[in-house]
Amino acid sequence: MDSLIVSTTKHKYPIIIDFNLFNKKDLFNFLQIQSQVMIVTNKIIFDLYFQQLAELLNIIGINYNYILIPEGEQYKNLKTLNIIFTKLIQKKCNRDSILIALGGGVIGDLTGLAASLYQRGIRFIQIPTTLLAQVDASIGGKTAVNHILGKNMIGSFYQPISVLINLSCLCSLSKRELSAGIAEIIKYSIIFDKDFFYWLELNIQNILNLEPISIKYCVFKCCELKAKIVEKDEYENNQRALLNLGHTFGHAIETEVGYGTWLHGEAISVGIILSSLISEELQLFKHKETIRIINLLKMCNLPIKCPNNINIKNFLKHILVDKKVYNNNVRIIIPINIGKAIIFNKINTDIIITSFNRLQNLKI
């Protein structure tokens, strides 16, 4: 069982990573017997894993209930958040209660935001079941819901008390969901670690096949990279913004096509390529490196172009309401080498348009 600690100015919590984690009888020993636990999940995840968690909670005598919410990005909204609040009030949950997010990024975001707001803040635990959530969404305390006009526009920074990563859950994912998670892994390598990128080029098939040694190394590596930057910049005032490589454009795609139509990682894949093309236009990135990124994303069966029905006018409209726009200046993350990215302020929209057109006309 591997572990690491996320330590911010005010918070400190463990990330536990292993296969068959739900077979560990002492998994919840850090909870106090008088704790009241509410598990937030959806029907699909409930059928797969709830009974195993319930048995572990029974071993130490924890009182628990559960909330089932609808499955899918299109339900990451205030209406679903209110479902959680209603159940918490009905079950007389108080400030000593603990929420458990059992599921992917949508469930993690909703549960974290609910925990941050209910009675002005209660504790919560992340148990991510998708690759994307395990390597990214469950770590660092970003919580949010979507608005019809923009993704993740309503949220807070709120750290969990523990992140429990059961790698065995990845076996239940579809190939599409697995690939979407790998987009975030590739993102980490482009931003922070060229050697990791080279390793991915050589081992990507092992990851797609869920080869145990490769997938455990990969998840731990991403968690380690994210933990380090969260510790330095918990509230994204500076360097944590680098983790948004591809996200301004990816969020624009998700908003335009409708939440849930494209998976988050699929939109981020295209966003990363567009960011690379913009960096080329700024003469900060070599085209041969963009090609390497495209080839790696293609090996994961990820999209490399925007949907054909997205026009540049609507695309720009969504970009301009993104959280990373300051004083009407578009701030984006661009790679300058594989393994190094920068925050670029005041990007000219003409460069975005030129790069968008190049993206849509790629012949690869």
Tab-separated table of C-alpha atoms in Angstrom:
chain	number	residue	atom	x	y	z
A	1	MET	CA	0.000	0.000	0.000
A	2	ASP	CA	1.500	3.331	-1.109
A	3	SER	CA	0.739	6.634	0.551
A	4	LEU	CA	1.705	10.286	0.522
A	5	ILE	CA	0.674	13.350	2.473
A	6	VAL	CA	-0.828	16.580	1.167
A	7	SER	CA	0.198	19.341	3.550
A	8	THR	CA	-1.134	22.870	3.043
A	9	THR	CA	-0.974	25.824	5.419
A	10	LYS	CA	-4.146	24.793	7.249
A	11	HIS	CA	-4.742	21.186	6.204
A	12	LYS	CA	-2.901	17.884	6.172
A	13	TYR	CA	-4.328	14.640	4.820
A	14	PRO	CA	-3.193	11.306	3.393
A	15	ILE	CA	-3.618	9.832	-0.061
A	16	ILE	CA	-3.706	6.023	0.136
A	17	ILE	CA	-3.173	4.066	-3.104
A	18	ASP	CA	-3.493	0.309	-3.575
A	19	PHE	CA	-5.305	-2.505	-5.297
A	20	ASN	CA	-8.145	-4.236	-3.426
A	21	LEU	CA	-8.309	-1.354	-0.985
A	22	PHE	CA	-11.885	-2.227	0.000
A	23	ASN	CA	-10.588	-5.503	1.440
A	24	LYS	CA	-8.508	-3.642	4.035
A	25	LYS	CA	-10.439	-4.099	7.284
A	26	ASP	CA	-8.699	-1.161	8.930
A	27	LEU	CA	-9.438	1.279	6.084
A	28	PHE	CA	-11.742	3.454	8.192
A	29	ASN	CA	-10.064	3.027	11.552
A	30	PHE	CA	-9.266	6.751	11.598
A	31	LEU	CA	-13.003	7.483	11.999
A	32	GLN	CA	-14.463	7.848	15.480
A	33	ILE	CA	-17.259	5.429	16.379
A	34	GLN	CA	-19.699	8.262	17.079
A	35	SER	CA	-19.197	9.656	13.560
A	36	GLN	CA	-22.266	9.818	11.351
A	37	VAL	CA	-21.338	9.017	7.758
A	38	MET	CA	-23.277	9.854	4.597
A	39	ILE	CA	-22.076	8.197	1.382
A	40	VAL	CA	-22.824	10.110	-1.819
A	41	THR	CA	-22.812	7.986	-4.964
A	42	ASN	CA	-24.883	6.996	-7.997
A	43	LYS	CA	-26.762	3.793	-8.811
A	44	ILE	CA	-23.993	2.318	-10.976
A	45	ILE	CA	-21.288	2.794	-8.342
A	46	PHE	CA	-23.675	1.796	-5.553
A	47	ASP	CA	-24.237	-1.609	-7.143
A	48	LEU	CA	-20.502	-2.135	-7.609
A	49	TYR	CA	-18.964	-0.993	-4.328
A	50	PHE	CA	-21.430	0.135	-1.678
A	51	GLN	CA	-21.751	-3.222	0.056
A	52	GLN	CA	-17.980	-3.518	0.469
A	53	LEU	CA	-17.761	-0.087	2.085
A	54	ALA	CA	-20.789	-0.784	4.278
A	55	GLU	CA	-19.135	-3.923	5.628
A	56	LEU	CA	-15.984	-1.985	6.520
A	57	LEU	CA	-18.022	0.651	8.333
A	58	ASN	CA	-19.968	-2.072	10.153
A	59	ILE	CA	-16.722	-3.581	11.451
A	60	ILE	CA	-15.962	-0.463	13.486
A	61	GLY	CA	-19.582	0.334	14.321
A	62	ILE	CA	-20.038	3.485	12.254
A	63	ASN	CA	-23.576	4.746	11.646
A	64	TYR	CA	-24.063	5.417	7.920
A	65	ASN	CA	-26.639	6.344	5.310
A	66	TYR	CA	-26.373	6.979	1.586
A	67	ILE	CA	-27.580	9.380	-1.075
A	68	LEU	CA	-28.053	8.361	-4.709
A	69	ILE	CA	-27.673	11.168	-7.215
A	70	PRO	CA	-28.134	11.056	-11.010
A	71	GLU	CA	-25.153	9.903	-13.065
A	72	GLY	CA	-23.448	12.240	-15.516
A	73	GLU	CA	-21.824	15.663	-15.966
A	74	GLN	CA	-25.188	17.164	-16.957
A	75	TYR	CA	-26.340	16.655	-13.352
A	76	LYS	CA	-23.413	18.507	-11.762
A	77	ASN	CA	-25.598	21.468	-10.869
A	78	LEU	CA	-27.347	23.292	-8.039
A	79	LYS	CA	-30.444	21.102	-8.338
A	80	THR	CA	-28.442	17.956	-7.548
A	81	LEU	CA	-26.551	19.786	-4.811
A	82	ASN	CA	-29.911	20.511	-3.173
A	83	ILE	CA	-30.759	16.790	-3.230
A	84	ILE	CA	-27.723	16.216	-1.014
A	85	PHE	CA	-28.659	19.054	1.363
A	86	THR	CA	-32.222	17.776	1.701
A	87	LYS	CA	-31.095	14.262	2.636
A	88	LEU	CA	-28.539	15.612	5.134
A	89	ILE	CA	-31.225	17.666	6.871
A	90	GLN	CA	-33.735	14.802	6.826
A	91	LYS	CA	-31.204	12.498	8.484
A	92	LYS	CA	-30.342	15.182	11.054
A	93	CYS	CA	-26.692	15.306	10.060
A	94	ASN	CA	-24.687	17.834	12.053
A	95	ARG	CA	-21.236	19.414	12.102
A	96	ASP	CA	-19.679	16.156	13.284
A	97	SER	CA	-21.033	14.266	10.265
A	98	ILE	CA	-18.741	13.098	7.463
A	99	LEU	CA	-19.556	12.855	3.767
A	100	ILE	CA	-17.923	10.179	1.609
A	101	ALA	CA	-17.691	10.852	-2.131
A	102	LEU	CA	-17.820	7.420	-3.784
A	103	GLY	CA	-17.486	7.844	-7.539
A	104	GLY	CA	-15.878	9.907	-10.260
A	105	GLY	CA	-15.170	13.596	-10.591
A	106	VAL	CA	-18.817	14.670	-10.703
A	107	ILE	CA	-19.597	12.975	-7.400
A	108	GLY	CA	-16.360	14.227	-5.857
A	109	ASP	CA	-17.050	17.826	-6.882
A	110	LEU	CA	-20.672	17.766	-5.696
A	111	THR	CA	-19.832	16.094	-2.399
A	112	GLY	CA	-16.933	18.416	-1.682
A	113	LEU	CA	-19.019	21.505	-2.396
A	114	ALA	CA	-21.873	20.172	-0.253
A	115	ALA	CA	-19.414	19.510	2.589
A	116	SER	CA	-18.007	23.028	2.328
A	117	LEU	CA	-21.469	24.608	2.604
A	118	TYR	CA	-23.530	22.355	4.878
A	119	GLN	CA	-23.724	23.967	8.311
A	120	ARG	CA	-20.798	26.133	7.168
A	121	GLY	CA	-18.498	23.182	6.679
A	122	ILE	CA	-18.291	19.487	7.569
A	123	ARG	CA	-15.626	16.881	6.860
A	124	PHE	CA	-15.526	14.713	3.751
A	125	ILE	CA	-13.544	11.814	2.288
A	126	GLN	CA	-12.750	11.246	-1.380
A	127	ILE	CA	-12.981	7.675	-2.716
A	128	PRO	CA	-12.451	8.208	-6.465
A	129	THR	CA	-13.451	5.335	-8.750
A	130	THR	CA	-12.428	6.702	-12.178
A	131	LEU	CA	-8.905	7.213	-13.458
A	132	LEU	CA	-9.515	10.918	-14.028
A	133	ALA	CA	-10.691	11.383	-10.444
A	134	GLN	CA	-7.867	9.275	-9.025
A	135	VAL	CA	-5.079	11.229	-10.704
A	136	ASP	CA	-6.599	14.699	-10.568
A	137	ALA	CA	-10.110	15.651	-9.437
A	138	SER	CA	-10.048	14.063	-5.966
A	139	ILE	CA	-6.856	15.837	-4.866
A	140	GLY	CA	-6.411	19.468	-3.932
A	141	GLY	CA	-9.824	20.593	-2.719
A	142	LYS	CA	-11.361	22.107	-5.847
A	143	THR	CA	-15.142	21.673	-5.636
A	144	ALA	CA	-17.771	23.072	-7.981
A	145	VAL	CA	-20.985	22.731	-9.929
A	146	ASN	CA	-21.673	23.850	-13.477
A	147	HIS	CA	-23.881	26.668	-14.682
A	148	ILE	CA	-25.639	26.587	-18.030
A	149	LEU	CA	-23.340	29.441	-19.119
A	150	GLY	CA	-20.060	27.970	-17.898
A	151	LYS	CA	-18.400	24.923	-16.381
A	152	ASN	CA	-17.384	24.887	-12.686
A	153	MET	CA	-18.470	28.492	-12.214
A	154	ILE	CA	-19.925	27.966	-8.716
A	155	GLY	CA	-17.579	26.372	-6.207
A	156	SER	CA	-15.039	26.598	-3.419
A	157	PHE	CA	-11.638	25.383	-2.303
A	158	TYR	CA	-12.271	22.792	0.411
A	159	GLN	CA	-9.851	20.020	1.315
A	160	PRO	CA	-10.915	16.440	2.148
A	161	ILE	CA	-9.663	14.679	5.273
A	162	SER	CA	-8.469	11.682	3.255
A	163	VAL	CA	-8.252	10.379	-0.322
A	164	LEU	CA	-8.597	6.605	-0.662
A	165	ILE	CA	-7.653	5.336	-4.132
A	166	ASN	CA	-8.658	1.770	-4.938
A	167	LEU	CA	-6.911	0.928	-8.208
A	168	SER	CA	-9.095	-2.169	-8.605
A	169	CYS	CA	-12.031	0.149	-9.399
A	170	LEU	CA	-10.407	0.941	-12.736
A	171	CYS	CA	-11.361	-2.523	-14.007
A	172	SER	CA	-15.005	-1.446	-14.097
A	173	LEU	CA	-14.360	1.484	-16.439
A	174	SER	CA	-15.208	1.517	-20.127
A	175	LYS	CA	-12.357	2.015	-22.590
A	176	ARG	CA	-13.681	5.501	-23.271
A	177	GLU	CA	-13.648	6.476	-19.584
A	178	LEU	CA	-10.160	5.069	-19.155
A	179	SER	CA	-8.852	7.054	-22.122
A	180	ALA	CA	-10.451	10.234	-20.785
A	181	GLY	CA	-8.512	9.796	-17.558
A	182	ILE	CA	-5.242	9.329	-19.424
A	183	ALA	CA	-5.672	12.797	-20.968
A	184	GLU	CA	-5.101	14.288	-17.507
A	185	ILE	CA	-2.055	12.058	-16.993
A	186	ILE	CA	-0.537	13.280	-20.257
A	187	LYS	CA	-1.288	16.832	-19.121
A	188	TYR	CA	0.862	16.363	-16.003
A	189	SER	CA	3.813	15.111	-18.036
A	190	ILE	CA	3.642	18.035	-20.472
A	191	ILE	CA	3.562	20.592	-17.654
A	192	PHE	CA	6.069	19.152	-15.209
A	193	ASP	CA	8.106	16.150	-16.280
A	194	LYS	CA	9.577	15.360	-19.711
A	195	ASP	CA	10.929	12.020	-18.483
A	196	PHE	CA	7.402	11.058	-17.454
A	197	PHE	CA	6.192	12.006	-20.947
A	198	TYR	CA	8.850	9.769	-22.508
A	199	TRP	CA	7.835	6.983	-20.118
A	200	LEU	CA	4.217	7.379	-21.227
A	201	GLU	CA	5.210	7.124	-24.883
A	202	LEU	CA	6.838	3.771	-24.124
A	203	ASN	CA	4.241	2.438	-21.687
A	204	ILE	CA	0.907	3.819	-22.833
A	205	GLN	CA	-0.332	0.417	-23.974
A	206	ASN	CA	0.401	-1.033	-20.529
A	207	ILE	CA	-1.722	1.693	-18.968
A	208	LEU	CA	-4.571	1.089	-21.400
A	209	ASN	CA	-4.357	-2.600	-20.474
A	210	LEU	CA	-4.299	-1.722	-16.741
A	211	GLU	CA	-1.011	-3.540	-16.219
A	212	PRO	CA	-0.688	-3.354	-12.403
A	213	ILE	CA	2.880	-2.079	-12.002
A	214	SER	CA	2.458	0.570	-14.702
A	215	ILE	CA	-0.920	1.839	-13.534
A	216	LYS	CA	0.157	2.042	-9.892
A	217	TYR	CA	3.313	3.969	-10.806
A	218	CYS	CA	1.325	6.264	-13.057
A	219	VAL	CA	-1.381	7.120	-10.503
A	220	PHE	CA	1.158	7.642	-7.720
A	221	LYS	CA	3.276	9.884	-9.956
A	222	CYS	CA	0.332	12.124	-10.805
A	223	CYS	CA	-0.808	12.314	-7.187
A	224	GLU	CA	2.720	13.227	-6.148
A	225	LEU	CA	2.978	15.983	-8.768
A	226	LYS	CA	-0.393	17.447	-7.848
A	227	ALA	CA	0.251	17.260	-4.099
A	228	LYS	CA	3.470	19.243	-4.489
A	229	ILE	CA	1.860	22.100	-6.388
A	230	VAL	CA	-1.237	22.211	-4.152
A	231	GLU	CA	1.044	22.533	-1.142
A	232	LYS	CA	2.747	25.543	-2.740
A	233	ASP	CA	-0.414	27.244	-4.024
A	234	GLU	CA	-3.594	25.892	-2.437
A	235	TYR	CA	-5.914	28.607	-3.736
A	236	GLU	CA	-4.550	28.860	-7.282
A	237	ASN	CA	-3.100	32.326	-6.932
A	238	ASN	CA	-0.047	31.445	-8.993
A	239	GLN	CA	1.619	28.189	-10.065
A	240	ARG	CA	-1.357	25.889	-9.438
A	241	ALA	CA	-2.933	27.519	-12.483
A	242	LEU	CA	-0.474	25.485	-14.580
A	243	LEU	CA	-2.689	22.453	-13.897
A	244	ASN	CA	-5.276	24.121	-16.146
A	245	LEU	CA	-3.350	23.327	-19.326
A	246	GLY	CA	-6.017	22.766	-21.988
A	247	HIS	CA	-8.860	23.478	-19.580
A	248	THR	CA	-9.978	26.912	-20.758
A	249	PHE	CA	-10.577	25.470	-24.219
A	250	GLY	CA	-11.789	22.103	-22.943
A	251	HIS	CA	-14.405	23.757	-20.760
A	252	ALA	CA	-15.543	25.825	-23.739
A	253	ILE	CA	-16.093	22.624	-25.712
A	254	GLU	CA	-18.019	20.969	-22.873
A	255	THR	CA	-20.251	24.010	-22.410
A	256	GLU	CA	-20.969	24.410	-26.119
A	257	VAL	CA	-21.776	20.769	-26.947
A	258	GLY	CA	-23.704	20.220	-23.699
A	259	TYR	CA	-22.394	18.757	-20.457
A	260	GLY	CA	-21.905	15.017	-20.689
A	261	THR	CA	-21.822	14.881	-24.494
A	262	TRP	CA	-18.036	14.814	-24.418
A	263	LEU	CA	-16.199	13.412	-21.427
A	264	HIS	CA	-14.029	15.936	-19.603
A	265	GLY	CA	-10.782	14.226	-20.622
A	266	GLU	CA	-11.846	14.170	-24.264
A	267	ALA	CA	-12.359	17.936	-24.238
A	268	ILE	CA	-9.055	18.449	-22.412
A	269	SER	CA	-7.275	16.410	-25.092
A	270	VAL	CA	-8.336	18.919	-27.743
A	271	GLY	CA	-7.629	21.808	-25.390
A	272	ILE	CA	-4.038	20.641	-24.893
A	273	ILE	CA	-3.457	20.497	-28.650
A	274	LEU	CA	-4.952	23.949	-29.165
A	275	SER	CA	-2.723	25.333	-26.394
A	276	SER	CA	0.276	23.780	-28.134
A	277	LEU	CA	-0.680	25.348	-31.462
A	278	ILE	CA	-1.063	28.748	-29.786
A	279	SER	CA	2.399	28.347	-28.301
A	280	GLU	CA	3.678	27.597	-31.797
A	281	GLU	CA	2.070	30.809	-33.080
A	282	LEU	CA	3.890	32.664	-30.304
A	283	GLN	CA	7.113	30.960	-31.441
A	284	LEU	CA	7.532	29.365	-28.019
A	285	PHE	CA	6.932	25.717	-28.958
A	286	LYS	CA	8.167	23.497	-31.763
A	287	HIS	CA	5.726	21.843	-34.120
A	288	LYS	CA	7.515	18.502	-33.821
A	289	GLU	CA	6.680	18.524	-30.091
A	290	THR	CA	3.019	19.236	-30.863
A	291	ILE	CA	3.073	16.217	-33.176
A	292	ARG	CA	4.454	14.036	-30.373
A	293	ILE	CA	1.631	15.179	-28.090
A	294	ILE	CA	-0.963	14.521	-30.787
A	295	ASN	CA	0.434	11.053	-31.460
A	296	LEU	CA	0.325	10.135	-27.774
A	297	LEU	CA	-3.257	11.348	-27.426
A	298	LYS	CA	-4.226	9.441	-30.569
A	299	MET	CA	-2.730	6.250	-29.117
A	300	CYS	CA	-5.296	6.637	-26.329
A	301	ASN	CA	-8.136	7.028	-28.865
A	302	LEU	CA	-8.709	10.597	-27.753
A	303	PRO	CA	-10.080	13.305	-30.077
A	304	ILE	CA	-7.650	15.822	-31.557
A	305	LYS	CA	-10.140	18.283	-33.079
A	306	CYS	CA	-13.199	20.189	-31.877
A	307	PRO	CA	-16.609	18.875	-32.953
A	308	ASN	CA	-17.417	20.149	-36.434
A	309	ASN	CA	-20.534	21.989	-35.224
A	310	ILE	CA	-18.542	24.356	-32.985
A	311	ASN	CA	-17.956	27.729	-34.608
A	312	ILE	CA	-15.256	30.113	-33.502
A	313	LYS	CA	-17.727	32.843	-32.432
A	314	ASN	CA	-19.412	30.617	-29.835
A	315	PHE	CA	-16.085	29.122	-28.832
A	316	LEU	CA	-14.677	32.567	-28.010
A	317	LYS	CA	-17.853	33.500	-26.160
A	318	HIS	CA	-17.359	30.589	-23.747
A	319	ILE	CA	-13.656	31.322	-23.357
A	320	LEU	CA	-14.402	34.905	-22.284
A	321	VAL	CA	-16.580	33.762	-19.344
A	322	ASP	CA	-14.000	31.250	-18.130
A	323	LYS	CA	-12.772	31.586	-14.523
A	324	LYS	CA	-9.250	32.215	-15.791
A	325	VAL	CA	-10.177	35.483	-17.526
A	326	TYR	CA	-9.080	38.591	-15.586
A	327	ASN	CA	-10.172	42.132	-16.514
A	328	ASN	CA	-11.296	40.816	-19.921
A	329	ASN	CA	-7.796	39.426	-20.547
A	330	VAL	CA	-7.652	35.763	-21.536
A	331	ARG	CA	-5.032	33.996	-19.423
A	332	ILE	CA	-4.052	30.575	-20.731
A	333	ILE	CA	-1.492	27.902	-19.977
A	334	ILE	CA	0.832	26.974	-22.828
A	335	PRO	CA	3.710	24.506	-23.098
A	336	ILE	CA	7.112	25.904	-24.031
A	337	ASN	CA	8.839	22.517	-23.916
A	338	ILE	CA	7.597	19.036	-23.160
A	339	GLY	CA	7.978	19.069	-19.393
A	340	LYS	CA	7.562	22.835	-18.941
A	341	ALA	CA	4.569	25.155	-19.237
A	342	ILE	CA	3.955	28.809	-18.461
A	343	ILE	CA	1.049	31.099	-17.639
A	344	PHE	CA	0.521	33.474	-20.568
A	345	ASN	CA	-1.482	36.644	-19.936
A	346	LYS	CA	-3.349	38.823	-22.416
A	347	ILE	CA	-3.453	36.359	-25.291
A	348	ASN	CA	-4.626	37.993	-28.505
A	349	THR	CA	-7.919	36.537	-29.719
A	350	ASP	CA	-6.599	36.655	-33.299
A	351	ILE	CA	-3.981	34.075	-32.280
A	352	ILE	CA	-6.710	31.892	-30.765
A	353	ILE	CA	-8.710	32.120	-34.001
A	354	THR	CA	-5.679	31.288	-36.172
A	355	SER	CA	-4.778	28.334	-33.956
A	356	PHE	CA	-8.397	27.133	-33.857
A	357	ASN	CA	-8.492	27.086	-37.656
A	358	ARG	CA	-5.187	25.200	-37.768
A	359	LEU	CA	-6.585	22.700	-35.281
A	360	GLN	CA	-9.697	22.025	-37.323
A	361	ASN	CA	-7.619	21.564	-40.483
A	362	LEU	CA	-5.027	19.173	-39.050
A	363	LYS	CA	-4.214	16.411	-41.538
A	364	ILE	CA	-2.943	13.886	-38.986
